[in-house]
Amino acid sequence: MGQMVFLGGLLLLPALLGILFAEAAYVPLPFDLPLERLHFMLEDANVKVILSNLPIDVDGASEQVDAIGGCAMTLAVNIDDTQHSRFESGLRTDEMYVLFTSGTTGRPKGVSVSHRAVLSHVLCCCQKFDLRASDCVLQSIALPFDFAVSQLYPYLTVGGSVAIPTETVCKDPMALATMAQQAQVSNIDMVPTFFSLFLENSISLPALRRINLGGEAVASRLVERSRDLYPSARVFVTYGPTEAAVDTTTFEASRSSRSMSRLVSIGHPDAFRILDLCPSDADVDPMIGDPMIGNPMAVPMLGTVGELRISGCGLAHGYLGSANLQAFAAAPRAAGKRYATGDAVRWTTDGLEFLGRLVKVRGQRVELEEVETALKSCPGIAEAAVLLADDRDEAVLVAFLSHKDSTELSKLELPAHLRPRHFFPLGLSEWPRSPTGKLDRQKLAREAQQMLAEKDVGVSAEICDFSDNARYFLELLGRLLRKDLDQLNLSETFTKMGGDSVLAIRLSAKLRDQGIQLSSASLLGKLPIEALAKELLQQEIQQERLESTPLEGEVPLAPMQRRFWDLKLLHPHHYNQSVMLVPNFPGDVILDSHILKKCLVSLAEHHDMLRASFSGEMQQLRPRQHAMEAVQVAAAEASLEQLDGFCQQLQGQVDLERGPLFLGALLRLERHGWAQRPGEERLLLVIHHLVVDLVSWQVLLEDLEKLLLYQLGLAGSSKLTAVTSSFKEYAKSREAPEAFEKNLGWAALASILGQDFIGFDTWATAKREVGSIPSDVTQSLISSPVVSPVEMLLVALAQAAGKLTATQLWVDLEAHGRDTNFAHTVGWFTELKALQMETSWPLDLALREAKNRCRTDVCHGASRSEPTICINYHGQAGPAVSEAQYLSLAPEWETLARHDLHPQNQREYLLEIEAMLVLGEDGSWSLRVEWIYDGRLGECMVRWLQEFLHQAALVAAHVKSTPARCLQAPCDLGSSCSVSTFDAWTARWFDGMLEDMEEIYPCTPLQEGMMAETLLDPTANVEQLPLLLPGDGARWRDAWTAVARRHGALRARLAPAPSRGRRFWQVPMGVESWEPVIRNCYHMLHI
């Protein structure tokens, strides 16, 4: 009694019959499953005895399981009287076997099948297949697949024989065909995909009289091939889920039943089976209007489509435990239960036509097999598989094709919701197969998720008209902007769509990795996305430039690193950045500390700065082979309440001189025996700030996920993106910082803080306030092509300070400091720029000043003053928007991140503002603003924050409603002078027509010489070309106006330069102001 497990072997039939003779139930399991999955199945099935012809490792399984290794004969010898009495004393059960579903629709579930259900199937097989004692069947299907039941018990019942090949022969179609010929097999039961390979051998089987195909949809051309090769054999197509004891319907494909459909019908109900066809509108009440196919008085109309539901004595008991009880419900027309298959079928003249599993995409029902059939109808596509995948937290259709040419995909006649979003080419030899020969859709699904995660996207049918480079560019752009292809407005600019400088650098770098040249400056320019996509050209990149040489030895300090040492912190070792993640890999895979350590060491080998050490203010890099010394990994069990203490302890273990600077911890929040549930793990990573910044975390998390997927067996490659430029190159390109001018910022804030406030506080007394700017205001902030988000935030900050009586502010503007060359480089690239902001300026002037000061006279590294405020607009940077698919931020991270900095370390600023875009559930962005300040100024700072949020909305609305030309600053027009100087210059020389200026650029040396001559003699250098032109004078005037529109030089004015450099500048004016002049001049000449 109880249940047994059989893991395979040559003594298959004696073992099975022995188990059944002992009145036990068996649970067949493949021996090559992951140990964690086997443990789960053993516990779920309440297994008492394990039977195997191989040694078994049951470490971690229930202590009640007895492992009996060796062959089946050993088991018979070891069953003594004591064990026999254990069997006799156990509870009797009607259960014959338990099979676990494949898990394609969720977590695998154990299906309990009774003797009664199997007996009904055996009797049905004997009748419909006309089985005889002289029959011999080829046992080619693994026991864990219920189709194997049809190959064993029906033939033994009638006295037939079973030819059992070895496992190696089962996987080789040629060897299996040869064995079938030698054994004079009369009956074959196979999966269609494996049978198609079996037919390729064209081996003669004179004794063959029946072919049974099941387990997958059967194509009409496969049936025709089998009839042509074996004309004397009857061909059957059977269908049935595991929950209904193997077969539910049967169809005999005779030569007279040639269907117009590409798929063969699955036929009519078997004996002892009752089928209901439930239309889609029967979801509310399945007992209404669901005609019963088993009842000849209630046959549905031809063409009816619905979900197939099964009842009758052939139904399984149900699932083990309480898993998915909704699948089995009370049958409305028969005693017992009814099983909802989730499969879509259509009633035809030949019976039922299988359409596929019912899935929903964006709320609409989709039959996957219907889409596959449409794809296979395209020329050149021999094989197709359509799957449901997760793309940026959205269920989408993806397709694998045996053809690389995508030009035919645009001809697909499918509704929009049935068109796959991504297409992946796959050679016929690369299609994964299960041990039973079926297409391994689980493996395909994992490959699809991996390819989506690794940005190796396929060709989208929406953009087939573009070149290969443009397709890749648009797919990549959509992922980075978190938008679908149909949401990309190709007529808009990159900035208008929400792109910023960090995203532009990442996009440009990823394109360059594929040999596509597109600079970040071009992305941030005025060209629309469509124009950029059509102009992409393939560029050759020198191989030696693809990856920088691994560094070791001394590396100069970068500006922010020098600034760090100038702070003279009390605890310099405890100045970290960290992230806490929730691993959620497919298949409920569980991490362990050994795999994590191996992956973190690989990260340190790939990214030089993770191997850094500091002796005083000297920076050294360990050789790559010593990367293990730079990494430390811990594993522990902790409750949610204990996480705080553990994180605080780990943060304090960073050592700048001896190492490590890179720490990882794998935390188990709960344990249930050996079964670890998804979401109960936390992965904590801690790195000293000297070697990492926020953008670096995006690179690290993407690389870490690739390494983990490879180590867990979920990916075939661990190749990381090449690091094209080292941090050393960046450090060398930055000059030494200038000395600080003390106390300028404090004097400016005296009106807000009061004269008695002196000195900085520590992180122990710092307070944090968080505010949010709603999505509609955020959209205005990030989509303006004229003023950047950080410039608007600076103006809002100054305007809010003005409401609190401050007259000016000194602010450090923090920027990422990267360009495309350093997109994949890890290090502290942050750069600061000191800005003085007046609080009393009107909005137009304040916005122009903010633009001009942010975009000119860049100050690398340290400031020229000592501002007391720092503002950092991260945009979409940071680990929260990493492209990692299976590593998500833990909800506890925001609270635990306060341990990154030692509480006794002195703070650098009175006020620090962190602004980051947050993606909402509805797909819209909102701006999260964190206000970190001295705890002694709580009430004042809270008022300032609220006023800042209010002013940000006013500034965004003003920018949105103001014409772009009215917000032009000297930096927009190529001038480096101040706004006030520029305005005075335009008032003197151009009548203040700033809004009509298109551009400003210096004159050439020849133009300057000609201008000098013109000042002495206004008639000098005037050229004319008299022409006698017949025709309508007005049309000639319009033609000349069109020429002036096209060429800005014809609309230019020349004036002395507003700043140092060239003596004269030329300014093309807008067509609107020049058209009246042109028309006026022409009119006078015409008269």
Short mmCIF file of C-alpha atoms in Angstrom, two decimals, residues 710-974:
data_model
loop_
_atom_site.label_atom_id
_atom_site.label_comp_id
_atom_site.label_asym_id
_atom_site.label_seq_id
_atom_site.Cartn_x
_atom_site.Cartn_y
_atom_site.Cartn_z
CA TYR A 710 24.03 30.12 -17.39
CA GLN A 711 25.06 28.58 -14.07
CA LEU A 712 21.48 27.45 -13.38
CA GLY A 713 21.28 25.73 -16.77
CA LEU A 714 18.68 28.15 -18.14
CA ALA A 715 20.91 29.70 -20.81
CA GLY A 716 23.42 28.31 -23.26
CA SER A 717 25.94 31.14 -23.05
CA SER A 718 27.41 33.39 -20.38
CA LYS A 719 29.04 35.88 -22.75
CA LEU A 720 28.92 39.40 -21.29
CA THR A 721 28.81 42.69 -23.17
CA ALA A 722 32.31 43.91 -23.98
CA VAL A 723 33.80 46.79 -21.98
CA THR A 724 35.07 49.12 -24.67
CA SER A 725 36.86 51.73 -22.52
CA SER A 726 38.38 51.38 -19.07
CA PHE A 727 37.81 53.58 -16.05
CA LYS A 728 41.50 54.47 -16.21
CA GLU A 729 40.94 56.21 -19.56
CA TYR A 730 38.20 58.29 -17.99
CA ALA A 731 40.28 59.25 -14.95
CA LYS A 732 43.18 60.36 -17.13
CA SER A 733 40.89 62.59 -19.18
CA ARG A 734 39.83 64.65 -16.14
CA GLU A 735 42.03 67.39 -14.71
CA ALA A 736 42.68 67.98 -11.02
CA PRO A 737 39.92 69.83 -9.14
CA GLU A 738 40.16 73.44 -8.17
CA ALA A 739 40.15 74.61 -4.55
CA PHE A 740 36.86 75.38 -2.86
CA GLU A 741 35.72 78.91 -2.08
CA LYS A 742 34.22 78.46 1.37
CA ASN A 743 30.85 79.54 2.73
CA LEU A 744 29.33 81.09 -0.43
CA GLY A 745 26.39 78.72 -0.25
CA TRP A 746 25.82 79.24 3.50
CA ALA A 747 25.61 82.99 3.12
CA ALA A 748 23.01 82.61 0.38
CA LEU A 749 20.77 80.45 2.61
CA ALA A 750 21.00 82.62 5.72
CA SER A 751 17.60 84.19 5.01
CA ILE A 752 15.95 80.77 5.10
CA LEU A 753 17.85 79.08 7.94
CA GLY A 754 18.47 81.98 10.27
CA GLN A 755 21.82 83.34 11.44
CA ASP A 756 22.18 80.93 14.36
CA PHE A 757 22.40 77.80 12.23
CA ILE A 758 26.01 76.69 11.93
CA GLY A 759 27.68 73.51 10.57
CA PHE A 760 26.76 70.26 8.89
CA ASP A 761 25.00 67.32 10.47
CA THR A 762 25.76 63.58 10.31
CA TRP A 763 23.75 60.83 8.66
CA ALA A 764 22.48 59.77 12.10
CA THR A 765 20.46 63.00 12.41
CA ALA A 766 19.43 63.28 8.74
CA LYS A 767 15.78 63.06 7.81
CA ARG A 768 14.08 62.07 4.58
CA GLU A 769 10.87 63.24 2.97
CA VAL A 770 9.47 61.75 -0.23
CA GLY A 771 7.21 63.56 -2.64
CA SER A 772 5.77 62.62 -6.00
CA ILE A 773 5.01 64.58 -9.15
CA PRO A 774 1.95 63.07 -10.90
CA SER A 775 2.22 61.38 -14.27
CA ASP A 776 0.63 64.19 -16.33
CA VAL A 777 3.08 66.77 -14.97
CA THR A 778 5.94 64.28 -15.31
CA GLN A 779 5.08 63.74 -18.96
CA SER A 780 5.38 67.48 -19.56
CA LEU A 781 8.73 67.51 -17.73
CA ILE A 782 10.32 64.71 -19.73
CA SER A 783 8.87 65.36 -23.18
CA SER A 784 9.86 68.98 -23.77
CA PRO A 785 12.29 69.29 -26.71
CA VAL A 786 13.41 72.74 -25.52
CA VAL A 787 14.08 72.53 -21.77
CA SER A 788 15.43 69.40 -20.05
CA PRO A 789 13.78 67.95 -16.91
CA VAL A 790 16.68 68.85 -14.63
CA GLU A 791 16.65 72.45 -15.89
CA MET A 792 12.97 72.75 -15.06
CA LEU A 793 13.58 71.22 -11.61
CA LEU A 794 16.35 73.74 -10.95
CA VAL A 795 14.02 76.61 -11.80
CA ALA A 796 11.27 75.11 -9.60
CA LEU A 797 13.75 74.81 -6.72
CA ALA A 798 14.83 78.47 -7.08
CA GLN A 799 11.23 79.68 -7.41
CA ALA A 800 10.25 77.73 -4.28
CA ALA A 801 13.20 79.18 -2.36
CA GLY A 802 12.10 82.65 -3.42
CA LYS A 803 8.75 82.02 -1.72
CA LEU A 804 10.75 81.43 1.49
CA THR A 805 12.60 84.78 1.20
CA ALA A 806 15.90 83.45 -0.22
CA THR A 807 17.43 85.67 -2.94
CA GLN A 808 19.86 83.22 -4.56
CA LEU A 809 20.97 79.62 -4.31
CA TRP A 810 24.29 77.83 -4.86
CA VAL A 811 23.52 74.36 -6.15
CA ASP A 812 25.72 71.42 -7.13
CA LEU A 813 24.21 69.77 -10.20
CA GLU A 814 25.12 66.09 -10.24
CA ALA A 815 25.45 64.39 -13.65
CA HIS A 816 26.31 60.85 -14.75
CA GLY A 817 29.55 61.97 -16.49
CA ARG A 818 29.48 59.26 -19.16
CA ASP A 819 29.59 59.13 -22.90
CA THR A 820 28.99 56.19 -25.24
CA ASN A 821 32.54 54.82 -24.81
CA PHE A 822 31.89 54.19 -21.11
CA ALA A 823 28.34 52.85 -21.37
CA HIS A 824 29.37 49.35 -20.15
CA THR A 825 32.14 50.47 -17.79
CA VAL A 826 31.72 50.16 -14.01
CA GLY A 827 33.08 52.98 -11.86
CA TRP A 828 32.28 56.28 -10.14
CA PHE A 829 31.77 58.62 -13.11
CA THR A 830 29.67 61.22 -11.35
CA GLU A 831 30.53 64.85 -12.07
CA LEU A 832 29.44 68.03 -10.28
CA LYS A 833 28.81 71.51 -11.58
CA ALA A 834 28.23 74.51 -9.33
CA LEU A 835 25.38 76.80 -10.38
CA GLN A 836 24.17 80.08 -8.95
CA MET A 837 20.41 80.49 -9.30
CA GLU A 838 18.53 83.74 -8.70
CA THR A 839 15.13 83.27 -7.06
CA SER A 840 13.44 86.44 -8.27
CA TRP A 841 13.72 85.93 -12.04
CA PRO A 842 10.51 85.63 -14.10
CA LEU A 843 9.97 82.15 -15.49
CA ASP A 844 11.08 82.84 -19.07
CA LEU A 845 14.35 84.38 -17.95
CA ALA A 846 14.91 81.74 -15.25
CA LEU A 847 14.44 78.89 -17.75
CA ARG A 848 16.80 80.46 -20.28
CA GLU A 849 19.42 81.12 -17.58
CA ALA A 850 19.10 77.54 -16.29
CA LYS A 851 19.60 76.17 -19.80
CA ASN A 852 22.56 78.39 -20.49
CA ARG A 853 24.32 77.66 -17.19
CA CYS A 854 23.74 73.91 -17.36
CA ARG A 855 24.92 73.56 -20.96
CA THR A 856 27.98 75.84 -21.07
CA ASP A 857 31.28 76.18 -19.18
CA VAL A 858 31.15 72.59 -17.91
CA CYS A 859 33.00 72.17 -14.63
CA HIS A 860 34.36 68.63 -14.41
CA GLY A 861 34.63 67.17 -10.93
CA ALA A 862 34.73 69.55 -8.01
CA SER A 863 32.86 72.84 -7.84
CA ARG A 864 34.37 76.29 -7.88
CA SER A 865 32.33 77.03 -4.76
CA GLU A 866 30.97 75.01 -1.90
CA PRO A 867 27.22 74.76 -2.50
CA THR A 868 25.00 73.57 0.30
CA ILE A 869 22.44 71.96 -1.99
CA CYS A 870 22.91 69.06 -4.39
CA ILE A 871 20.32 67.96 -6.93
CA ASN A 872 20.55 64.75 -8.93
CA TYR A 873 18.05 63.86 -11.63
CA HIS A 874 18.52 60.16 -12.39
CA GLY A 875 15.91 59.85 -15.11
CA GLN A 876 15.43 56.14 -15.82
CA ALA A 877 18.85 55.24 -14.39
CA GLY A 878 19.38 52.93 -11.44
CA PRO A 879 18.69 49.28 -10.62
CA ALA A 880 14.93 49.84 -10.53
CA VAL A 881 14.86 50.08 -14.34
CA SER A 882 17.55 47.53 -15.14
CA GLU A 883 16.84 45.28 -18.11
CA ALA A 884 17.24 42.20 -15.87
CA GLN A 885 14.09 40.05 -16.21
CA TYR A 886 14.44 37.66 -13.27
CA LEU A 887 16.00 39.95 -10.63
CA SER A 888 13.50 42.45 -9.25
CA LEU A 889 13.94 44.96 -6.46
CA ALA A 890 12.88 43.70 -3.04
CA PRO A 891 10.18 45.78 -1.30
CA GLU A 892 12.46 46.08 1.76
CA TRP A 893 15.34 47.66 -0.17
CA GLU A 894 14.18 51.27 0.12
CA THR A 895 14.18 51.02 3.93
CA LEU A 896 17.39 48.99 4.24
CA ALA A 897 19.39 51.25 1.89
CA ARG A 898 19.81 53.77 4.72
CA HIS A 899 22.56 51.51 6.08
CA ASP A 900 24.75 52.33 3.03
CA LEU A 901 26.36 55.24 4.89
CA HIS A 902 27.82 55.10 8.40
CA PRO A 903 25.61 57.14 10.75
CA GLN A 904 28.63 58.99 12.17
CA ASN A 905 29.92 60.13 8.77
CA GLN A 906 29.48 63.84 8.13
CA ARG A 907 27.03 64.87 5.43
CA GLU A 908 28.33 67.02 2.57
CA TYR A 909 25.22 69.09 1.95
CA LEU A 910 22.50 70.76 3.92
CA LEU A 911 19.96 69.47 1.39
CA GLU A 912 20.24 66.62 -1.11
CA ILE A 913 17.52 66.12 -3.72
CA GLU A 914 17.21 62.78 -5.54
CA ALA A 915 14.72 62.70 -8.41
CA MET A 916 14.01 59.46 -10.28
CA LEU A 917 11.36 58.34 -12.75
CA VAL A 918 9.09 55.53 -11.51
CA LEU A 919 7.02 53.40 -13.87
CA GLY A 920 3.44 52.92 -12.69
CA GLU A 921 1.20 49.90 -13.19
CA ASP A 922 -0.63 51.73 -15.98
CA GLY A 923 2.64 52.20 -17.91
CA SER A 924 2.97 55.93 -17.20
CA TRP A 925 5.96 57.62 -15.56
CA SER A 926 5.82 59.68 -12.38
CA LEU A 927 8.71 61.54 -10.75
CA ARG A 928 9.70 60.45 -7.25
CA VAL A 929 11.51 63.19 -5.32
CA GLU A 930 13.45 62.37 -2.14
CA TRP A 931 14.43 65.29 0.08
CA ILE A 932 17.35 64.48 2.47
CA TYR A 933 18.08 67.23 4.97
CA ASP A 934 19.33 68.19 8.43
CA GLY A 935 16.85 66.87 10.97
CA ARG A 936 16.99 70.14 12.90
CA LEU A 937 15.18 71.93 10.08
CA GLY A 938 12.17 69.66 9.72
CA GLU A 939 9.30 72.15 9.45
CA CYS A 940 11.15 74.54 7.16
CA MET A 941 12.30 71.78 4.78
CA VAL A 942 8.87 70.18 4.59
CA ARG A 943 7.38 73.54 3.55
CA TRP A 944 10.12 73.94 0.95
CA LEU A 945 9.44 70.48 -0.48
CA GLN A 946 5.72 71.12 -0.81
CA GLU A 947 6.37 74.48 -2.48
CA PHE A 948 8.92 72.81 -4.79
CA LEU A 949 6.37 70.22 -5.98
CA HIS A 950 3.86 73.02 -6.61
CA GLN A 951 6.38 75.12 -8.52
CA ALA A 952 7.47 72.10 -10.61
CA ALA A 953 3.89 71.76 -11.89
CA LEU A 954 3.75 75.48 -12.71
CA VAL A 955 7.10 75.40 -14.54
CA ALA A 956 6.11 72.32 -16.57
CA ALA A 957 2.80 73.93 -17.57
CA HIS A 958 4.57 77.15 -18.55
CA VAL A 959 7.09 75.33 -20.77
CA LYS A 960 4.32 73.33 -22.40
CA SER A 961 2.30 76.46 -23.27
CA THR A 962 5.23 78.70 -24.34
CA PRO A 963 6.48 78.69 -27.95
CA ALA A 964 9.89 77.04 -28.21
CA ARG A 965 11.56 80.12 -29.74
CA CYS A 966 10.66 82.24 -26.72
CA LEU A 967 12.75 79.94 -24.52
CA GLN A 968 15.86 79.98 -26.69
CA ALA A 969 19.11 80.67 -24.87
CA PRO A 970 22.55 81.58 -26.25
CA CYS A 971 23.61 77.94 -25.94
CA ASP A 972 20.83 76.93 -28.38
CA LEU A 973 22.22 79.27 -31.00
CA GLY A 974 25.90 78.46 -30.62
#
